[in-house]
Amino acid sequence: MVQAIQAQISFDEFIDWYPLNSDRRYELHNGVITEMPKPTGKHSQIAGFIAIELGFEMRRLQLPYFVPKECVIKVNESGYESDVIVLNRETIANDPRWEKESTITLGASVKLVVEITSTNWSDDYALKLEDYEALGIEEYWICDYLGVGGRRYIGTPKQPTFSVYRLSSAGEYQVEQFRSDERIVSRIFPELQLTMNQIIASDR
């Protein structure tokens, strides 16, 4: 269960407050510090698997991208630590808080964000989606490997669903969803060969 920690604070206060070497994860949601649920082993393994697959594509195609070990995305008075984030080497130097704080404030710094759903799935489908869209992040993936998202987001019957949100020319996300053995289609990684079933089976 996601738990709010204290009264409303600024993003700068959140960064100053964040405990070093903590075994817990925190995010700032509209000015409120929120303790995030500890990822399960499967959750962590899927995030790692996706990061490795993207890393293979970056190296194979010699793309100017990288996946940082740690990173906070700042949107107004919110700060998110995504499960996987792909940053652009060619534009990251323009982001004023990156070098000292590993903090992203510009959508141009980010090629792709991936969130793996868990008990706080509503944050991924609503709160974060709106903020990533507002920041202008080109592509946003939601890997709902348990099929726990609301029916309005993943349909009926509920099943494992991989949602790819792409930023349109109007600055709004358009979604395409993939299930089972359907190949996930990405504008950022157009040659990626990956399916929902492969992701689910990544621990075998």
XYZ file of N, CA, C and O in Angstrom:
816
model
N 0.840 -1.191 0.000
C 0.000 0.000 0.000
C 0.880 1.248 0.000
O 1.825 1.356 0.766
N 0.585 2.190 -0.900
C 1.337 3.425 -0.944
C 0.951 4.284 0.251
O -0.217 4.453 0.570
N 1.954 4.843 0.924
C 1.706 5.590 2.157
C 2.287 6.995 2.069
O 3.456 7.182 1.761
N 1.456 8.007 2.338
C 1.922 9.390 2.392
C 2.654 9.616 3.705
O 2.239 9.133 4.751
N 3.769 10.351 3.653
C 4.627 10.496 4.821
C 4.351 11.768 5.606
O 4.302 11.747 6.822
N 4.149 12.901 4.962
C 4.022 14.135 5.714
C 3.297 15.193 4.893
O 2.850 14.926 3.778
N 3.196 16.393 5.429
C 2.483 17.485 4.779
C 3.210 17.945 3.521
O 4.338 17.547 3.255
N 2.559 18.804 2.767
C 3.066 19.248 1.478
C 4.392 20.004 1.609
O 4.557 20.858 2.475
N 5.333 19.667 0.715
C 6.639 20.322 0.680
C 7.003 20.612 -0.769
O 6.351 20.138 -1.701
N 8.093 21.357 -0.981
C 8.551 21.651 -2.330
C 9.453 20.526 -2.836
O 9.948 19.696 -2.057
N 9.712 20.526 -4.131
C 10.599 19.523 -4.706
C 12.001 19.646 -4.121
O 12.648 18.633 -3.809
N 12.503 20.870 -3.966
C 13.837 21.074 -3.402
C 13.929 20.536 -1.977
O 14.939 19.934 -1.589
N 12.875 20.746 -1.199
C 12.848 20.205 0.168
C 12.846 18.686 0.137
O 13.471 18.023 0.980
N 12.163 18.113 -0.824
C 12.129 16.648 -0.973
C 13.519 16.098 -1.264
O 13.963 15.119 -0.640
N 14.240 16.738 -2.192
C 15.594 16.290 -2.535
C 16.518 16.410 -1.332
O 17.324 15.515 -1.045
N 16.397 17.496 -0.577
C 17.224 17.682 0.625
C 16.878 16.663 1.700
O 17.752 16.209 2.453
N 15.602 16.306 1.787
C 15.120 15.374 2.824
C 15.477 13.932 2.516
O 15.717 13.139 3.432
N 15.539 13.560 1.235
C 15.629 12.149 0.848
C 16.802 11.469 1.550
O 17.952 11.886 1.405
N 16.538 10.430 2.341
C 17.608 9.779 3.122
C 18.593 9.020 2.236
O 18.200 8.289 1.329
N 19.881 9.199 2.502
C 20.908 8.498 1.758
C 20.929 7.028 2.153
O 20.709 6.666 3.302
N 21.208 6.165 1.172
C 21.344 4.718 1.412
C 20.111 4.115 2.076
O 20.208 3.175 2.870
N 18.938 4.671 1.761
C 17.702 4.144 2.342
C 17.316 2.828 1.680
O 17.545 2.631 0.482
N 16.759 1.899 2.461
C 16.271 0.656 1.879
C 14.812 0.805 1.434
O 14.171 -0.155 1.012
N 14.304 2.028 1.511
C 12.943 2.318 1.047
C 12.999 3.329 -0.086
O 13.954 4.097 -0.207
N 11.966 3.315 -0.923
C 11.884 4.251 -2.037
C 10.782 5.268 -1.756
O 9.745 4.928 -1.194
N 11.042 6.496 -2.155
C 10.064 7.562 -1.963
C 9.899 8.345 -3.255
O 10.838 8.482 -4.041
N 8.695 8.857 -3.447
C 8.434 9.785 -4.533
C 7.675 10.975 -3.963
O 7.105 10.895 -2.867
N 7.684 12.055 -4.706
C 6.931 13.238 -4.314
C 5.740 13.356 -5.262
O 5.917 13.520 -6.469
N 4.531 13.249 -4.712
C 3.314 13.310 -5.515
C 2.570 14.600 -5.185
O 1.960 14.724 -4.126
N 2.668 15.568 -6.102
C 2.004 16.866 -5.897
C 2.348 17.471 -4.538
O 1.476 17.955 -3.814
N 3.635 17.421 -4.192
C 4.108 18.046 -2.972
C 4.039 17.195 -1.724
O 4.433 17.640 -0.643
N 3.566 15.957 -1.831
C 3.452 15.068 -0.671
C 4.416 13.896 -0.829
O 4.384 13.185 -1.840
N 5.292 13.701 0.172
C 6.215 12.570 0.142
C 5.427 11.273 0.282
O 4.613 11.113 1.192
N 5.676 10.347 -0.642
C 4.933 9.096 -0.677
C 5.906 7.922 -0.643
O 6.799 7.830 -1.497
N 5.756 7.054 0.340
C 6.581 5.847 0.404
C 6.041 4.831 -0.587
O 4.857 4.495 -0.573
N 6.901 4.364 -1.466
C 6.477 3.443 -2.509
C 6.597 1.997 -2.036
O 7.478 1.663 -1.236
N 5.718 1.124 -2.539
C 5.811 -0.286 -2.143
C 7.130 -0.886 -2.617
O 7.611 -0.558 -3.708
N 7.725 -1.721 -1.791
C 8.987 -2.369 -2.162
C 8.726 -3.306 -3.332
O 7.823 -4.138 -3.278
N 9.493 -3.176 -4.427
C 9.270 -4.041 -5.586
C 9.464 -5.513 -5.236
O 10.352 -5.875 -4.468
N 8.608 -6.363 -5.788
C 8.780 -7.802 -5.618
C 9.952 -8.267 -6.474
O 10.451 -7.530 -7.337
N 10.369 -9.498 -6.239
C 11.453 -10.046 -7.047
C 11.098 -10.070 -8.518
O 11.918 -9.730 -9.375
N 9.864 -10.477 -8.831
C 9.423 -10.543 -10.230
C 9.420 -9.148 -10.856
O 9.866 -8.961 -11.992
N 8.925 -8.173 -10.118
C 8.893 -6.782 -10.585
C 10.306 -6.313 -10.944
O 10.538 -5.777 -12.036
N 11.251 -6.529 -10.038
C 12.627 -6.107 -10.268
C 13.261 -6.849 -11.434
O 14.013 -6.263 -12.221
N 12.943 -8.142 -11.541
C 13.531 -8.939 -12.615
C 13.019 -8.477 -13.978
O 13.789 -8.387 -14.943
N 11.738 -8.150 -14.058
C 11.172 -7.673 -15.321
C 11.773 -6.323 -15.697
O 12.131 -6.090 -16.857
N 11.909 -5.429 -14.718
C 12.516 -4.126 -14.995
C 13.941 -4.308 -15.519
O 14.352 -3.655 -16.493
N 14.702 -5.194 -14.892
C 16.069 -5.459 -15.334
C 16.113 -6.070 -16.720
O 16.967 -5.709 -17.542
N 15.194 -6.982 -16.990
C 15.137 -7.636 -18.301
C 14.857 -6.618 -19.403
O 15.524 -6.608 -20.449
N 13.895 -5.725 -19.177
C 13.569 -4.706 -20.173
C 14.756 -3.771 -20.390
O 15.101 -3.425 -21.523
N 15.413 -3.368 -19.291
C 16.580 -2.484 -19.408
C 17.685 -3.140 -20.231
O 18.327 -2.484 -21.065
N 17.917 -4.434 -20.019
C 18.951 -5.149 -20.769
C 18.584 -5.241 -22.248
O 19.429 -5.015 -23.126
N 17.315 -5.553 -22.541
C 16.877 -5.636 -23.941
C 17.052 -4.298 -24.651
O 17.492 -4.242 -25.804
N 16.719 -3.218 -23.958
C 16.897 -1.897 -24.553
C 18.381 -1.578 -24.721
O 18.785 -0.960 -25.712
N 19.182 -2.006 -23.751
C 20.621 -1.806 -23.848
C 21.212 -2.505 -25.062
O 22.081 -1.947 -25.756
N 20.743 -3.729 -25.338
C 21.199 -4.449 -26.529
C 20.884 -3.656 -27.795
O 21.722 -3.550 -28.701
N 19.669 -3.098 -27.856
C 19.276 -2.326 -29.029
C 20.111 -1.055 -29.179
O 20.517 -0.681 -30.284
N 20.370 -0.387 -28.065
C 21.180 0.824 -28.115
C 22.580 0.532 -28.639
O 23.120 1.284 -29.451
N 23.165 -0.564 -28.165
C 24.516 -0.917 -28.620
C 24.497 -1.391 -30.070
O 25.338 -0.974 -30.876
N 23.533 -2.230 -30.417
C 23.464 -2.784 -31.765
C 23.293 -1.693 -32.814
O 23.925 -1.727 -33.872
N 22.431 -0.713 -32.518
C 22.139 0.348 -33.474
C 22.979 1.607 -33.237
O 22.807 2.600 -33.945
N 23.847 1.530 -32.215
C 24.723 2.670 -31.866
C 23.903 3.955 -31.651
O 24.223 5.023 -32.190
N 22.857 3.816 -30.845
C 21.993 4.953 -30.543
C 22.606 5.788 -29.421
O 23.229 5.249 -28.500
N 22.427 7.095 -29.436
C 23.035 7.975 -28.422
C 22.207 8.054 -27.143
O 21.926 9.134 -26.639
N 21.829 6.891 -26.623
C 20.986 6.834 -25.432
C 21.709 6.062 -24.332
O 22.668 5.333 -24.588
N 21.220 6.193 -23.089
C 21.733 5.380 -21.988
C 20.656 5.226 -20.921
O 19.716 6.016 -20.849
N 20.819 4.190 -20.097
C 19.908 3.918 -18.983
C 20.665 4.186 -17.694
O 21.603 3.452 -17.367
N 20.296 5.228 -16.933
C 21.013 5.522 -15.686
C 20.621 4.545 -14.578
O 19.524 3.980 -14.593
N 21.512 4.366 -13.631
C 21.207 3.513 -12.478
C 20.149 4.164 -11.595
O 19.252 3.491 -11.080
N 20.248 5.474 -11.413
C 19.293 6.204 -10.593
C 18.936 7.506 -11.286
O 19.778 8.126 -11.944
N 17.691 7.935 -11.099
C 17.248 9.162 -11.759
C 15.897 9.574 -11.183
O 15.046 8.722 -10.915
N 15.711 10.880 -10.990
C 14.420 11.418 -10.553
C 13.895 12.316 -11.662
O 14.625 13.148 -12.206
N 12.625 12.137 -12.008
C 11.982 12.988 -13.000
C 11.149 14.026 -12.258
O 10.237 13.675 -11.508
N 11.468 15.294 -12.470
C 10.751 16.387 -11.805
C 9.682 16.947 -12.740
O 9.982 17.358 -13.867
N 8.449 16.958 -12.249
C 7.346 17.594 -12.967
C 6.615 18.484 -11.967
O 5.940 17.977 -11.063
N 6.802 19.789 -12.076
C 6.248 20.737 -11.091
C 6.725 20.347 -9.697
O 7.910 20.244 -9.465
N 5.806 20.082 -8.768
C 6.211 19.692 -7.409
C 6.029 18.192 -7.180
O 5.661 17.742 -6.096
N 6.299 17.418 -8.228
C 6.317 15.965 -8.131
C 7.679 15.455 -8.568
O 8.352 16.081 -9.399
N 8.097 14.334 -7.995
C 9.363 13.710 -8.367
C 9.190 12.206 -8.425
O 8.769 11.594 -7.443
N 9.484 11.600 -9.571
C 9.252 10.176 -9.776
C 10.556 9.435 -10.064
O 11.410 9.935 -10.793
N 10.668 8.227 -9.506
C 11.760 7.326 -9.841
C 11.167 6.183 -10.645
O 10.577 5.261 -10.084
N 11.302 6.266 -11.953
C 10.707 5.251 -12.823
C 11.479 3.940 -12.733
O 12.622 3.900 -12.282
N 10.848 2.861 -13.180
C 11.505 1.552 -13.151
C 12.636 1.481 -14.169
O 13.691 0.911 -13.896
N 12.417 2.055 -15.343
C 13.461 2.146 -16.371
C 13.283 3.490 -17.065
O 12.163 3.892 -17.378
N 14.386 4.179 -17.305
C 14.332 5.424 -18.066
C 15.483 5.435 -19.063
O 16.600 5.047 -18.733
N 15.183 5.845 -20.286
C 16.183 5.960 -21.336
C 16.426 7.444 -21.588
O 15.493 8.171 -21.950
N 17.675 7.882 -21.389
C 18.017 9.282 -21.545
C 18.816 9.501 -22.828
O 19.458 8.589 -23.340
N 18.767 10.733 -23.311
C 19.406 11.111 -24.566
C 20.749 11.793 -24.285
O 20.787 12.878 -23.701
N 21.836 11.165 -24.694
C 23.173 11.746 -24.469
C 23.336 13.100 -25.168
O 24.102 13.949 -24.711
N 22.621 13.299 -26.259
C 22.803 14.506 -27.056
C 22.129 15.734 -26.449
O 22.442 16.857 -26.833
N 21.195 15.529 -25.534
C 20.466 16.667 -24.958
C 20.590 16.772 -23.440
O 20.210 17.791 -22.861
N 21.138 15.756 -22.801
C 21.157 15.717 -21.339
C 21.962 16.868 -20.738
O 21.655 17.349 -19.634
N 22.963 17.362 -21.454
C 23.795 18.450 -20.926
C 23.002 19.736 -20.738
O 23.408 20.610 -19.963
N 21.879 19.855 -21.433
C 21.039 21.052 -21.308
C 20.125 21.017 -20.096
O 19.468 22.013 -19.792
N 20.059 19.874 -19.418
C 19.166 19.745 -18.262
C 19.892 20.270 -17.031
O 20.901 19.694 -16.603
N 19.428 21.363 -16.428
C 20.205 22.068 -15.402
C 20.468 21.297 -14.113
O 21.425 21.597 -13.403
N 19.654 20.301 -13.783
C 19.833 19.609 -12.500
C 20.438 18.213 -12.655
O 20.643 17.522 -11.648
N 20.735 17.814 -13.882
C 21.199 16.448 -14.095
C 22.566 16.192 -13.474
O 22.765 15.217 -12.752
N 23.529 17.033 -13.744
C 24.908 16.765 -13.359
C 25.086 16.633 -11.849
O 25.801 15.742 -11.376
N 24.428 17.467 -11.074
C 24.622 17.454 -9.631
C 23.620 16.588 -8.878
O 23.914 16.096 -7.789
N 22.428 16.396 -9.445
C 21.364 15.736 -8.684
C 20.779 14.500 -9.356
O 19.895 13.859 -8.783
N 21.236 14.147 -10.560
C 20.612 13.056 -11.327
C 19.100 13.288 -11.456
O 18.305 12.363 -11.347
N 18.747 14.553 -11.665
C 17.336 14.938 -11.769
C 17.051 15.453 -13.171
O 17.808 16.262 -13.711
N 15.947 14.990 -13.740
C 15.516 15.398 -15.073
C 14.386 16.412 -14.949
O 13.402 16.180 -14.234
N 14.518 17.534 -15.650
C 13.475 18.551 -15.640
C 12.945 18.871 -17.037
O 11.939 19.567 -17.169
N 13.625 18.355 -18.082
C 13.251 18.653 -19.462
C 12.837 17.386 -20.197
O 13.566 16.379 -20.174
N 11.704 17.448 -20.870
C 11.248 16.292 -21.636
C 12.216 15.888 -22.733
O 12.317 14.706 -23.086
N 12.970 16.848 -23.265
C 13.928 16.561 -24.335
C 15.070 15.661 -23.870
O 15.762 15.058 -24.686
N 15.260 15.568 -22.556
C 16.320 14.701 -22.013
C 15.939 13.229 -22.077
O 16.800 12.356 -21.987
N 14.638 12.963 -22.198
C 14.116 11.603 -22.043
C 13.586 11.077 -23.377
O 12.798 11.739 -24.044
N 14.024 9.883 -23.752
C 13.456 9.217 -24.923
C 12.299 8.312 -24.531
O 11.333 8.160 -25.280
N 12.399 7.706 -23.356
C 11.429 6.678 -22.986
C 11.415 6.478 -21.477
O 12.467 6.472 -20.845
N 10.215 6.302 -20.918
C 10.049 5.928 -19.512
C 9.246 4.632 -19.454
O 8.273 4.458 -20.202
N 9.661 3.714 -18.569
C 8.935 2.456 -18.380
C 8.528 2.336 -16.922
O 9.359 2.495 -16.025
N 7.256 2.057 -16.687
C 6.765 1.753 -15.350
C 6.221 0.327 -15.340
O 5.474 -0.066 -16.243
N 6.611 -0.448 -14.319
C 6.099 -1.807 -14.119
C 4.998 -1.712 -13.070
O 5.251 -1.257 -11.954
N 3.802 -2.122 -13.396
C 2.682 -1.934 -12.470
C 2.765 -2.861 -11.265
O 3.292 -3.969 -11.332
N 2.236 -2.356 -10.158
C 2.113 -3.156 -8.936
C 0.844 -2.686 -8.222
O -0.131 -2.293 -8.875
N 0.849 -2.691 -6.903
C -0.365 -2.333 -6.166
C -0.783 -0.884 -6.372
O -1.949 -0.548 -6.227
N 0.166 -0.033 -6.738
C -0.151 1.379 -6.968
C -0.339 1.662 -8.459
O 0.064 2.700 -8.977
N -0.994 0.748 -9.165
C -1.148 0.841 -10.616
C -1.853 2.120 -11.063
O -1.594 2.632 -12.148
N -2.726 2.674 -10.230
C -3.460 3.874 -10.637
C -2.518 5.062 -10.847
O -2.782 5.933 -11.682
N -1.407 5.111 -10.102
C -0.417 6.170 -10.316
C 0.159 6.100 -11.728
O 0.369 7.123 -12.375
N 0.434 4.873 -12.196
C 1.043 4.705 -13.517
C 0.091 5.113 -14.635
O 0.493 5.760 -15.602
N -1.178 4.720 -14.502
C -2.150 4.956 -15.567
C -2.764 6.356 -15.540
O -3.357 6.779 -16.530
N -2.658 7.058 -14.441
C -3.302 8.371 -14.337
C -2.298 9.464 -14.006
O -1.913 10.266 -14.860
N -1.834 9.498 -12.757
C -0.960 10.574 -12.276
C 0.305 10.710 -13.122
O 0.610 11.782 -13.660
N 1.057 9.632 -13.254
C 2.326 9.703 -13.974
C 2.114 9.902 -15.467
O 2.865 10.649 -16.115
N 1.101 9.259 -16.007
C 0.828 9.423 -17.430
C 0.587 10.894 -17.763
O 1.146 11.428 -18.727
N -0.229 11.559 -16.980
C -0.525 12.972 -17.220
C 0.728 13.839 -17.085
O 0.954 14.757 -17.883
N 1.552 13.534 -16.085
C 2.753 14.344 -15.864
C 3.816 14.100 -16.937
O 4.472 15.043 -17.404
N 4.000 12.840 -17.342
C 4.976 12.552 -18.395
C 4.532 13.187 -19.715
O 5.355 13.683 -20.481
N 3.237 13.170 -19.960
C 2.699 13.825 -21.150
C 2.941 15.328 -21.093
O 3.387 15.941 -22.075
N 2.670 15.932 -19.937
C 2.857 17.377 -19.775
C 4.322 17.772 -19.943
O 4.619 18.854 -20.477
N 5.237 16.915 -19.511
C 6.663 17.212 -19.640
C 7.142 17.046 -21.080
O 8.185 17.573 -21.451
N 6.366 16.335 -21.882
C 6.740 16.131 -23.277
C 7.653 14.952 -23.501
O 8.452 14.947 -24.446
N 7.549 13.920 -22.654
C 8.348 12.706 -22.832
C 7.797 11.935 -24.030
O 6.611 11.633 -24.093
N 8.673 11.643 -24.960
C 8.265 11.137 -26.274
C 7.491 9.822 -26.219
O 6.524 9.626 -26.963
N 7.927 8.907 -25.344
C 7.253 7.611 -25.285
C 7.221 7.110 -23.840
O 8.197 7.263 -23.093
N 6.090 6.508 -23.462
C 5.884 6.019 -22.099
C 5.283 4.624 -22.192
O 4.251 4.424 -22.828
N 5.958 3.654 -21.543
C 5.483 2.277 -21.546
C 4.968 1.904 -20.158
O 5.601 2.228 -19.145
N 3.844 1.198 -20.124
C 3.348 0.606 -18.881
C 3.304 -0.905 -19.080
O 2.560 -1.408 -19.929
N 4.118 -1.612 -18.308
C 4.161 -3.074 -18.375
C 3.302 -3.639 -17.243
O 3.745 -3.719 -16.096
N 2.086 -3.993 -17.563
C 1.132 -4.523 -16.574
C 1.149 -6.043 -16.660
O 0.225 -6.670 -17.181
N 2.246 -6.646 -16.153
C 2.459 -8.086 -16.333
C 1.502 -8.945 -15.509
O 1.328 -10.137 -15.786
N 0.859 -8.341 -14.504
C -0.118 -9.073 -13.691
C -1.556 -8.828 -14.150
O -2.476 -9.476 -13.651
N -1.733 -7.876 -15.051
C -3.086 -7.538 -15.481
C -3.915 -6.960 -14.353
O -5.101 -7.282 -14.210
N -3.315 -6.063 -13.545
C -4.007 -5.526 -12.373
C -4.646 -4.159 -12.618
O -5.417 -3.676 -11.796
N -4.340 -3.536 -13.739
C -4.885 -2.212 -14.016
C -6.405 -2.235 -14.147
O -7.011 -3.293 -14.393
N -7.009 -1.077 -13.984
C -8.464 -0.994 -14.105
C -8.938 -1.371 -15.500
O -8.212 -1.219 -16.489
N -10.176 -1.851 -15.590
C -10.724 -2.275 -16.885
C -10.771 -1.141 -17.893
O -10.661 -1.359 -19.093
N -10.914 0.084 -17.420
C -10.943 1.219 -18.338
C -9.600 1.417 -19.036
O -9.522 2.060 -20.078
N -8.529 0.848 -18.426
C -7.189 0.989 -18.990
C -6.746 -0.230 -19.799
O -6.061 -0.081 -20.810
N -7.107 -1.439 -19.346
C -6.618 -2.641 -20.035
C -7.730 -3.508 -20.604
O -7.458 -4.543 -21.216
N -8.993 -3.084 -20.429
C -10.093 -3.810 -21.038
C -10.569 -5.011 -20.250
O -10.101 -5.290 -19.145
N -11.531 -5.734 -20.831
C -12.131 -6.917 -20.230
C -12.074 -8.069 -21.233
O -12.394 -7.886 -22.401
N -11.676 -9.279 -20.815
C -11.230 -9.633 -19.466
C -9.839 -9.058 -19.189
O -9.051 -8.851 -20.109
N -9.563 -8.797 -17.925
C -8.261 -8.265 -17.544
C -7.189 -9.325 -17.782
O -7.365 -10.488 -17.413
N -6.102 -8.904 -18.401
C -5.007 -9.823 -18.715
C -3.714 -9.014 -18.820
O -3.761 -7.780 -18.914
N -2.563 -9.700 -18.770
C -1.307 -8.971 -18.903
C -1.304 -8.122 -20.175
O -1.595 -8.621 -21.264
N -0.986 -6.850 -20.007
C -1.082 -5.896 -21.113
C 0.119 -4.960 -21.103
O 0.510 -4.462 -20.049
N 0.675 -4.726 -22.268
C 1.799 -3.805 -22.427
C 1.289 -2.601 -23.203
O 0.905 -2.706 -24.369
N 1.247 -1.439 -22.557
C 0.721 -0.223 -23.176
C 1.857 0.691 -23.601
O 2.736 1.001 -22.795
N 1.835 1.112 -24.857
C 2.824 2.050 -25.381
C 2.110 3.361 -25.689
O 1.256 3.416 -26.569
N 2.472 4.401 -24.940
C 1.913 5.734 -25.157
C 2.930 6.554 -25.938
O 4.069 6.717 -25.502
N 2.515 7.060 -27.103
C 3.397 7.858 -27.950
C 2.873 9.282 -28.019
O 1.665 9.509 -28.198
N 3.771 10.239 -27.913
C 3.387 11.645 -27.952
C 3.043 12.039 -29.392
O 3.842 11.842 -30.304
N 1.851 12.579 -29.590
C 1.423 13.008 -30.919
C 1.945 14.401 -31.224
O 2.508 15.081 -30.360
N 1.732 14.854 -32.453
C 2.153 16.200 -32.848
C 1.398 17.266 -32.067
O 1.863 18.397 -31.945
N 0.243 16.896 -31.508
C -0.542 17.823 -30.686
C -0.092 17.833 -29.232
O -0.659 18.552 -28.407
N 0.926 17.029 -28.911
C 1.439 16.985 -27.551
C 0.628 16.126 -26.613
O 0.725 16.273 -25.390
N -0.161 15.197 -27.166
C -0.979 14.298 -26.345
C -0.588 12.853 -26.626
O -0.211 12.498 -27.750
N -0.706 12.010 -25.583
C -0.380 10.602 -25.744
C -1.485 9.855 -26.493
O -2.668 10.037 -26.219
N -1.058 9.012 -27.428
C -1.924 8.050 -28.105
C -1.422 6.670 -27.714
O -0.218 6.415 -27.762
N -2.341 5.772 -27.326
C -1.924 4.478 -26.795
C -2.163 3.343 -27.784
O -3.138 3.344 -28.529
N -1.225 2.397 -27.791
C -1.393 1.134 -28.497
C -1.020 0.035 -27.509
O -0.033 0.161 -26.784
N -1.823 -1.041 -27.477
C -1.604 -2.083 -26.478
C -1.270 -3.419 -27.123
O -1.737 -3.733 -28.211
N -0.458 -4.196 -26.386
C 0.043 -5.464 -26.905
C -0.115 -6.535 -25.830
O 0.116 -6.284 -24.649
N -0.488 -7.736 -26.286
C -0.715 -8.840 -25.362
C -0.137 -10.134 -25.945
O 0.091 -10.224 -27.147
N 0.107 -11.099 -25.065
C 0.550 -12.436 -25.474
C 1.794 -12.362 -26.364
O 2.816 -11.844 -25.959
N 1.682 -12.879 -27.604
C 2.827 -12.951 -28.511
C 2.848 -11.832 -29.554
O 3.576 -11.925 -30.551
N 2.078 -10.777 -29.316
C 2.108 -9.638 -30.234
C 3.412 -8.863 -30.028
O 3.780 -8.557 -28.897
N 4.092 -8.535 -31.122
C 5.347 -7.790 -31.002
C 5.071 -6.354 -30.575
O 4.233 -5.675 -31.159
N 5.761 -5.912 -29.525
C 5.613 -4.547 -29.014
C 6.223 -3.583 -30.031
O 7.379 -3.742 -30.430
N 5.441 -2.600 -30.440
C 5.883 -1.638 -31.456
C 6.241 -0.321 -30.780
O 5.414 0.274 -30.075
N 7.469 0.137 -31.013
C 7.964 1.364 -30.412
C 8.528 2.284 -31.482
O 9.234 1.834 -32.392
N 8.242 3.567 -31.375
C 8.816 4.549 -32.288
C 10.291 4.804 -31.945
O 11.093 5.111 -32.821
N 10.644 4.668 -30.681
C 12.021 4.904 -30.239
C 12.922 3.739 -30.615
O 14.084 3.928 -30.988
N 12.397 2.514 -30.501
C 13.150 1.302 -30.831
C 12.365 0.503 -31.873
O 11.777 -0.533 -31.557
N 12.344 0.965 -33.117
C 11.465 0.360 -34.132
C 11.800 -1.076 -34.504
O 10.940 -1.789 -35.035
N 13.027 -1.521 -34.225
C 13.415 -2.884 -34.588
C 13.363 -3.842 -33.397
O 13.758 -5.005 -33.515
N 12.881 -3.376 -32.271
C 12.822 -4.201 -31.065
C 11.939 -5.427 -31.295
O 10.825 -5.318 -31.801
N 12.459 -6.586 -30.912
C 11.708 -7.835 -31.020
C 11.388 -8.315 -29.605
O 12.188 -8.993 -28.966
N 10.215 -7.942 -29.112
C 9.858 -8.242 -27.733
C 8.350 -8.388 -27.616
O 7.601 -7.621 -28.235
N 7.910 -9.359 -26.816
C 6.484 -9.584 -26.599
C 6.179 -9.636 -25.102
O 7.091 -9.819 -24.273
N 4.906 -9.515 -24.766
C 4.494 -9.615 -23.376
C 4.831 -10.984 -22.812
O 5.291 -11.107 -21.671
N 4.623 -12.034 -23.590
C 4.930 -13.388 -23.116
C 6.415 -13.560 -22.830
O 6.800 -14.238 -21.873
N 7.272 -12.964 -23.644
C 8.717 -13.053 -23.399
C 9.079 -12.338 -22.100
O 9.936 -12.808 -21.347
N 8.447 -11.216 -21.849
C 8.707 -10.463 -20.610
C 8.286 -11.269 -19.395
O 9.014 -11.379 -18.411
N 7.098 -11.858 -19.459
C 6.583 -12.647 -18.328
C 7.480 -13.853 -18.061
O 7.711 -14.236 -16.905
N 8.017 -14.449 -19.124
C 8.846 -15.659 -18.996
C 10.318 -15.340 -18.730
O 11.142 -16.244 -18.718
N 10.643 -14.068 -18.474
C 12.053 -13.683 -18.369
C 12.760 -14.262 -17.150
O 13.983 -14.204 -17.059
N 12.002 -14.837 -16.203
C 12.639 -15.430 -15.031
C 12.833 -16.927 -15.170
O 13.218 -17.598 -14.217
N 12.600 -17.446 -16.345
C 12.707 -18.895 -16.533
C 13.991 -19.285 -17.239
O 14.590 -18.469 -17.909
